[in-house]
Each structure stands twice: as C-alpha cells, then as structure tokens.
PDB file of C-alpha atoms in Angstrom:
ATOM      1  CA  UNK A 204      25.242 -10.345-105.048  1.00 84.00           C
ATOM      2  CA  UNK A 205      28.723 -11.642-105.823  1.00 89.00           C
ATOM      3  CA  UNK A 206      30.402 -14.987-105.113  1.00 91.00           C
ATOM      4  CA  UNK A 207      33.686 -14.253-103.334  1.00 92.00           C
ATOM      5  CA  UNK A 208      34.804 -17.675-102.066  1.00 93.00           C
ATOM      6  CA  UNK A 209      34.334 -21.287-103.147  1.00 94.00           C
ATOM      7  CA  UNK A 210      35.985 -24.160-101.276  1.00 92.00           C
ATOM      8  CA  UNK A 211      35.847 -27.933-101.389  1.00 92.00           C
ATOM      9  CA  UNK A 212      35.985 -29.324 -97.859  1.00 93.00           C
ATOM     10  CA  UNK A 213      37.375 -32.874 -98.013  1.00 89.00           C
ATOM     11  CA  UNK A 214      34.779 -34.596 -95.831  1.00 90.00           C
ATOM     12  CA  UNK A 215      31.385 -36.169 -96.434  1.00 90.00           C
ATOM     13  CA  UNK A 216      30.316 -35.057 -92.941  1.00 95.00           C
ATOM     14  CA  UNK A 217      28.372 -31.906 -93.800  1.00 96.00           C
ATOM     15  CA  UNK A 218      26.871 -31.789 -90.293  1.00 97.00           C
ATOM     16  CA  UNK A 219      30.350 -31.440 -88.765  1.00 97.00           C
ATOM     17  CA  UNK A 220      31.277 -28.652 -91.189  1.00 97.00           C
ATOM     18  CA  UNK A 221      27.978 -26.826 -90.605  1.00 98.00           C
ATOM     19  CA  UNK A 222      28.355 -27.150 -86.825  1.00 97.00           C
ATOM     20  CA  UNK A 223      31.947 -25.898 -86.957  1.00 97.00           C
ATOM     21  CA  UNK A 224      30.865 -22.904 -89.070  1.00 96.00           C
ATOM     22  CA  UNK A 225      27.946 -22.023 -86.828  1.00 97.00           C
ATOM     23  CA  UNK A 226      29.491 -22.718 -83.401  1.00 97.00           C
ATOM     24  CA  UNK A 227      33.285 -22.685 -83.535  1.00 97.00           C
ATOM     25  CA  UNK A 228      34.282 -20.341 -86.353  1.00 96.00           C
ATOM     26  CA  UNK A 229      34.664 -16.767 -85.143  1.00 95.00           C
ATOM     27  CA  UNK A 230      34.953 -14.288 -88.022  1.00 93.00           C
ATOM     28  CA  UNK A 231      36.320 -11.569 -85.737  1.00 90.00           C
ATOM     29  CA  UNK A 232      34.018  -8.839 -87.077  1.00 88.00           C
ATOM     30  CA  UNK A 233      30.309  -8.353 -87.581  1.00 90.00           C
ATOM     31  CA  UNK A 234      27.274 -10.129 -86.168  1.00 93.00           C
ATOM     32  CA  UNK A 235      26.909 -13.824 -87.010  1.00 94.00           C
ATOM     33  CA  UNK A 236      23.288 -14.825 -87.707  1.00 95.00           C
ATOM     34  CA  UNK A 237      22.790 -18.586 -88.022  1.00 96.00           C
ATOM     35  CA  UNK A 238      20.927 -20.037 -91.009  1.00 96.00           C
ATOM     36  CA  UNK A 239      19.938 -23.612 -91.819  1.00 96.00           C
ATOM     37  CA  UNK A 240      23.068 -24.194 -93.946  1.00 96.00           C
ATOM     38  CA  UNK A 241      25.609 -21.778 -92.464  1.00 96.00           C
ATOM     39  CA  UNK A 242      25.394 -18.184 -91.347  1.00 96.00           C
ATOM     40  CA  UNK A 243      25.030 -14.585 -92.440  1.00 96.00           C
ATOM     41  CA  UNK A 244      27.609 -12.089 -91.265  1.00 94.00           C
ATOM     42  CA  UNK A 245      26.136  -8.613 -90.881  1.00 92.00           C
ATOM     43  CA  UNK A 246      28.503  -5.692 -90.631  1.00 86.00           C
ATOM     44  CA  UNK A 247      27.421  -3.020 -88.212  1.00 74.00           C
ATOM     45  CA  UNK A 248      27.135   0.649 -89.164  1.00 58.00           C
ATOM     46  CA  UNK A 249      30.371   1.424 -87.280  1.00 50.00           C
ATOM     47  CA  UNK A 250      32.400  -0.976 -89.434  1.00 46.00           C
ATOM     48  CA  UNK A 251      31.053   0.179 -92.792  1.00 49.00           C
ATOM     49  CA  UNK A 252      32.503   3.217 -94.496  1.00 51.00           C
ATOM     50  CA  UNK A 253      29.758   5.853 -94.461  1.00 47.00           C
ATOM     51  CA  UNK A 254      31.516   7.951 -97.123  1.00 46.00           C
ATOM     52  CA  UNK A 255      31.457   5.038 -99.564  1.00 52.00           C
ATOM     53  CA  UNK A 256      27.724   4.971-100.155  1.00 51.00           C
ATOM     54  CA  UNK A 257      26.443   1.691-101.486  1.00 49.00           C
ATOM     55  CA  UNK A 258      24.055   2.824-104.214  1.00 53.00           C
ATOM     56  CA  UNK A 259      21.976  -0.339-104.430  1.00 55.00           C
ATOM     57  CA  UNK A 260      21.097  -0.218-100.706  1.00 67.00           C
ATOM     58  CA  UNK A 261      21.760  -3.926-100.283  1.00 67.00           C
ATOM     59  CA  UNK A 262      22.521  -5.299 -96.831  1.00 74.00           C
ATOM     60  CA  UNK A 263      26.174  -5.031 -95.825  1.00 86.00           C
ATOM     61  CA  UNK A 264      26.600  -8.707 -95.132  1.00 91.00           C
ATOM     62  CA  UNK A 265      28.197 -11.932 -96.245  1.00 93.00           C
ATOM     63  CA  UNK A 266      26.258 -15.152 -96.719  1.00 95.00           C
ATOM     64  CA  UNK A 267      28.213 -18.342 -95.896  1.00 96.00           C
ATOM     65  CA  UNK A 268      26.691 -21.752 -96.603  1.00 97.00           C
ATOM     66  CA  UNK A 269      27.581 -25.395 -97.242  1.00 96.00           C
ATOM     67  CA  UNK A 270      26.137 -28.283 -99.259  1.00 95.00           C
ATOM     68  CA  UNK A 271      27.282 -31.799-100.074  1.00 94.00           C
ATOM     69  CA  UNK A 272      27.594 -33.845-103.281  1.00 91.00           C
ATOM     70  CA  UNK A 273      29.319 -37.213-103.754  1.00 83.00           C
ATOM     71  CA  UNK A 274      31.100 -37.443-100.393  1.00 80.00           C
ATOM     72  CA  UNK A 275      32.476 -33.906-100.567  1.00 86.00           C
ATOM     73  CA  UNK A 276      31.210 -30.834 -98.780  1.00 93.00           C
ATOM     74  CA  UNK A 277      31.305 -27.490-100.548  1.00 94.00           C
ATOM     75  CA  UNK A 278      31.331 -23.987 -99.084  1.00 95.00           C
ATOM     76  CA  UNK A 279      30.486 -20.695-100.749  1.00 96.00           C
ATOM     77  CA  UNK A 280      30.534 -17.127 -99.551  1.00 95.00           C
ATOM     78  CA  UNK A 281      28.501 -14.431-101.266  1.00 94.00           C
ATOM     79  CA  UNK A 282      28.682 -10.684-100.697  1.00 93.00           C
ATOM     80  CA  UNK A 283      25.400  -8.863-101.076  1.00 87.00           C
ATOM     81  CA  UNK A 284      27.010  -5.559-102.110  1.00 84.00           C
ATOM     82  CA  UNK A 285      29.097  -4.861-105.209  1.00 80.00           C
ATOM     83  CA  UNK A 286      31.898  -3.246-103.205  1.00 85.00           C
ATOM     84  CA  UNK A 287      34.097  -5.230-100.781  1.00 89.00           C
ATOM     85  CA  UNK A 288      33.054  -4.919 -97.166  1.00 88.00           C
ATOM     86  CA  UNK A 289      35.421  -3.664 -94.464  1.00 87.00           C
ATOM     87  CA  UNK A 290      37.782  -6.417 -93.291  1.00 91.00           C
ATOM     88  CA  UNK A 291      36.299  -8.807 -95.867  1.00 93.00           C
ATOM     89  CA  UNK A 292      39.710  -9.980 -97.008  1.00 94.00           C
ATOM     90  CA  UNK A 293      40.792 -10.798 -93.433  1.00 95.00           C
ATOM     91  CA  UNK A 294      37.529 -12.632 -92.694  1.00 95.00           C
ATOM     92  CA  UNK A 295      37.851 -14.767 -95.837  1.00 95.00           C
ATOM     93  CA  UNK A 296      41.506 -15.532 -95.119  1.00 95.00           C
ATOM     94  CA  UNK A 297      40.629 -16.555 -91.561  1.00 96.00           C
ATOM     95  CA  UNK A 298      37.810 -18.795 -92.827  1.00 96.00           C
ATOM     96  CA  UNK A 299      40.041 -20.402 -95.466  1.00 95.00           C
ATOM     97  CA  UNK A 300      42.892 -21.030 -93.000  1.00 95.00           C
ATOM     98  CA  UNK A 301      40.778 -22.306 -90.127  1.00 97.00           C
ATOM     99  CA  UNK A 302      38.597 -24.621 -92.213  1.00 96.00           C
ATOM    100  CA  UNK A 303      41.743 -26.193 -93.711  1.00 94.00           C
ATOM    101  CA  UNK A 304      43.093 -26.740 -90.186  1.00 95.00           C
ATOM    102  CA  UNK A 305      39.814 -28.215 -88.959  1.00 96.00           C
ATOM    103  CA  UNK A 306      39.174 -30.368 -92.048  1.00 94.00           C
ATOM    104  CA  UNK A 307      42.579 -31.115 -93.600  1.00 91.00           C
ATOM    105  CA  UNK A 308      43.107 -33.133 -96.747  1.00 80.00           C
ATOM    106  CA  UNK A 309      43.664 -36.740 -95.711  1.00 76.00           C
ATOM    107  CA  UNK A 310      44.544 -38.866 -98.684  1.00 72.00           C
ATOM    108  CA  UNK A 311      46.793 -41.832 -97.888  1.00 75.00           C
ATOM    109  CA  UNK A 312      49.593 -42.249-100.368  1.00 80.00           C
ATOM    110  CA  UNK A 313      49.277 -45.222-102.692  1.00 81.00           C
ATOM    111  CA  UNK A 314      52.221 -47.592-102.519  1.00 85.00           C
ATOM    112  CA  UNK A 315      55.336 -46.946-104.565  1.00 86.00           C
ATOM    113  CA  UNK A 316      55.671 -49.251-107.538  1.00 87.00           C
ATOM    114  CA  UNK A 317      58.952 -51.021-108.158  1.00 86.00           C
ATOM    115  CA  UNK A 318      59.846 -50.986-111.855  1.00 85.00           C
ATOM    116  CA  UNK A 319      60.715 -54.714-111.644  1.00 89.00           C
ATOM    117  CA  UNK A 320      57.231 -55.576-110.389  1.00 89.00           C
ATOM    118  CA  UNK A 321      53.901 -55.507-112.223  1.00 92.00           C
ATOM    119  CA  UNK A 322      51.421 -52.884-111.119  1.00 93.00           C
ATOM    120  CA  UNK A 323      49.003 -55.696-110.291  1.00 94.00           C
ATOM    121  CA  UNK A 324      51.471 -57.223-107.806  1.00 92.00           C
ATOM    122  CA  UNK A 325      52.282 -53.830-106.295  1.00 92.00           C
ATOM    123  CA  UNK A 326      48.663 -52.834-105.701  1.00 92.00           C
ATOM    124  CA  UNK A 327      47.008 -56.221-104.993  1.00 92.00           C
ATOM    125  CA  UNK A 328      47.346 -56.096-101.206  1.00 91.00           C
ATOM    126  CA  UNK A 329      46.141 -52.461-101.026  1.00 89.00           C
ATOM    127  CA  UNK A 330      43.391 -52.406-103.659  1.00 89.00           C
ATOM    128  CA  UNK A 331      42.355 -56.033-104.322  1.00 93.00           C
ATOM    129  CA  UNK A 332      39.080 -55.267-106.106  1.00 93.00           C
ATOM    130  CA  UNK A 333      40.674 -52.635-108.315  1.00 92.00           C
ATOM    131  CA  UNK A 334      43.355 -55.123-109.359  1.00 95.00           C
ATOM    132  CA  UNK A 335      40.748 -57.852-109.901  1.00 96.00           C
ATOM    133  CA  UNK A 336      38.642 -55.716-112.252  1.00 96.00           C
ATOM    134  CA  UNK A 337      41.575 -54.256-114.174  1.00 96.00           C
ATOM    135  CA  UNK A 338      42.962 -57.784-114.699  1.00 96.00           C
ATOM    136  CA  UNK A 339      39.702 -58.705-116.442  1.00 97.00           C
ATOM    137  CA  UNK A 340      39.978 -55.792-118.884  1.00 96.00           C
ATOM    138  CA  UNK A 341      41.802 -55.932-122.189  1.00 95.00           C
ATOM    139  CA  UNK A 342      44.860 -53.678-121.762  1.00 95.00           C
ATOM    140  CA  UNK A 343      44.078 -53.653-118.031  1.00 95.00           C
ATOM    141  CA  UNK A 344      47.687 -53.295-116.935  1.00 94.00           C
ATOM    142  CA  UNK A 345      48.234 -50.313-119.231  1.00 95.00           C
ATOM    143  CA  UNK A 346      44.956 -48.700-118.119  1.00 96.00           C
ATOM    144  CA  UNK A 347      45.754 -49.219-114.428  1.00 95.00           C
ATOM    145  CA  UNK A 348      49.189 -47.637-114.939  1.00 94.00           C
ATOM    146  CA  UNK A 349      47.484 -44.633-116.540  1.00 95.00           C
ATOM    147  CA  UNK A 350      44.969 -44.389-113.691  1.00 93.00           C
ATOM    148  CA  UNK A 351      47.817 -44.637-111.175  1.00 93.00           C
ATOM    149  CA  UNK A 352      49.731 -41.873-112.996  1.00 92.00           C
ATOM    150  CA  UNK A 353      46.663 -39.593-113.000  1.00 91.00           C
ATOM    151  CA  UNK A 354      46.133 -40.306-109.291  1.00 88.00           C
ATOM    152  CA  UNK A 355      49.740 -39.270-108.573  1.00 88.00           C
ATOM    153  CA  UNK A 356      49.290 -36.107-110.613  1.00 88.00           C
ATOM    154  CA  UNK A 357      46.038 -35.259-108.791  1.00 83.00           C
ATOM    155  CA  UNK A 358      47.673 -35.783-105.375  1.00 82.00           C
ATOM    156  CA  UNK A 359      50.540 -33.497-106.345  1.00 83.00           C
ATOM    157  CA  UNK A 360      47.978 -30.831-107.252  1.00 81.00           C
ATOM    158  CA  UNK A 361      46.291 -31.226-103.855  1.00 75.00           C
ATOM    159  CA  UNK A 362      49.619 -30.964-102.018  1.00 78.00           C
ATOM    160  CA  UNK A 363      50.801 -27.989-104.074  1.00 80.00           C
ATOM    161  CA  UNK A 364      47.752 -26.172-105.455  1.00 77.00           C
ATOM    162  CA  UNK A 365      48.372 -23.686-108.241  1.00 78.00           C
ATOM    163  CA  UNK A 366      46.192 -21.155-109.974  1.00 73.00           C
ATOM    164  CA  UNK A 367      44.894 -22.798-113.164  1.00 71.00           C
ATOM    165  CA  UNK A 368      46.246 -21.458-116.433  1.00 76.00           C
ATOM    166  CA  UNK A 369      43.885 -19.165-118.295  1.00 75.00           C
ATOM    167  CA  UNK A 370      42.540 -20.938-121.367  1.00 76.00           C
ATOM    168  CA  UNK A 371      39.871 -18.488-122.501  1.00 77.00           C
ATOM    169  CA  UNK A 372      41.065 -15.023-123.469  1.00 77.00           C
ATOM    170  CA  UNK A 373      39.043 -11.936-124.248  1.00 77.00           C
ATOM    171  CA  UNK A 374      40.126 -10.287-127.449  1.00 76.00           C
ATOM    172  CA  UNK A 375      39.380  -6.652-128.058  1.00 71.00           C
ATOM    173  CA  UNK A 376      38.778  -5.526-131.595  1.00 66.00           C
ATOM    174  CA  UNK A 377      41.872  -4.176-133.238  1.00 61.00           C
ATOM    175  CA  UNK A 378      42.051  -1.241-135.637  1.00 56.00           C
ATOM    176  CA  UNK A 379      42.151  -3.576-138.642  1.00 56.00           C
ATOM    177  CA  UNK A 380      39.003  -5.492-137.753  1.00 56.00           C
ATOM    178  CA  UNK A 381      35.633  -4.427-139.048  1.00 56.00           C
ATOM    179  CA  UNK A 382      32.485  -4.482-136.990  1.00 53.00           C
ATOM    180  CA  UNK A 383      29.124  -5.311-138.475  1.00 50.00           C
TER     181      UNK A 383
END
C-alpha cells in the first residue's frame, strides 16, 4: 500500500467534503464503492494491463478518505498495488482540481498597515481582542508585527504554493570512506 496524495481541504465541514467525494466527484474510470469516510475506486480487469502482472496480488484499487483535525479537513489517497494503476495520474489530477474548485481557500486579507500608524491602530477595528492581548504583553507591538509578517508570508505561500526545498539528503559512501 502506498500513499499517493495528501491534501488539506480548507474547511471544518468534513460532512460536506465527504458528501462531495461520495456523491458529486466522478473519477471518470473504475467503480466507486462508498465507505464510511470516502470511497474505494476499483479498476476493472479491462482497464488494468494484463501483461504487467502485479506480483503481490493486491486489489487494483485506490482508497480515498477524509478526516478532520482543528477546523481543517484532510484527504489521503492510497494505492493498494506497488505499480501505478492505469489512468491514476489523470484521476488524481481531476480530484485535486475539482476539490480545489469546490472548496477553495478563503482567507480574507488583513488590512494594509500604514508606516505612519502603529500596528495596534491599524488592526484594532479588525482584530480587537488580538490588539487588546498584545497591548498587555511586554514587547507586544514588536511581537504583533512579527506575527503579522509571518501571516503575510503564510498567505503568500497559500496563494503561490511551491515545492519545499529538500533539507535532508542521502549520502552514498564514497571511495575514501571506510565501512565497519
């Protein structure tokens, strides 16, 4: 079994996402079998490549399911077989595209801050409790500016997602290294 898709769906309404998956989403290929948290997509014998024998004799299907944590719904897709299934790439692309259309990111922009104005004044009418609590903190204005900056950076990442940079690298043993 291999995980082949992981998505965060920006809604706390897991029932709406589950219903959309089970009722409205049409993968275009295979037989959709509903489960309690999503569906299984079985590929028929006609759509699987008979010459590419799957040695482990696992079902030729995808398992799609959702769960929710802290006001966000998550979706995963697992493939039972080691080898990609026919039209798998197209099915995953369709799922990714259609779920983003159905459940788009909806994050209202925080107000712009005028450099002549304190951050407390700029945000008070939008986020009164946030301003109140940061005003009570030592270095509250500095900390709120940092939080605001991180929020802007996060929103930019949502608008323009990029593949994260690789930070862990595998290193093969060179000729000069000794094994023990």
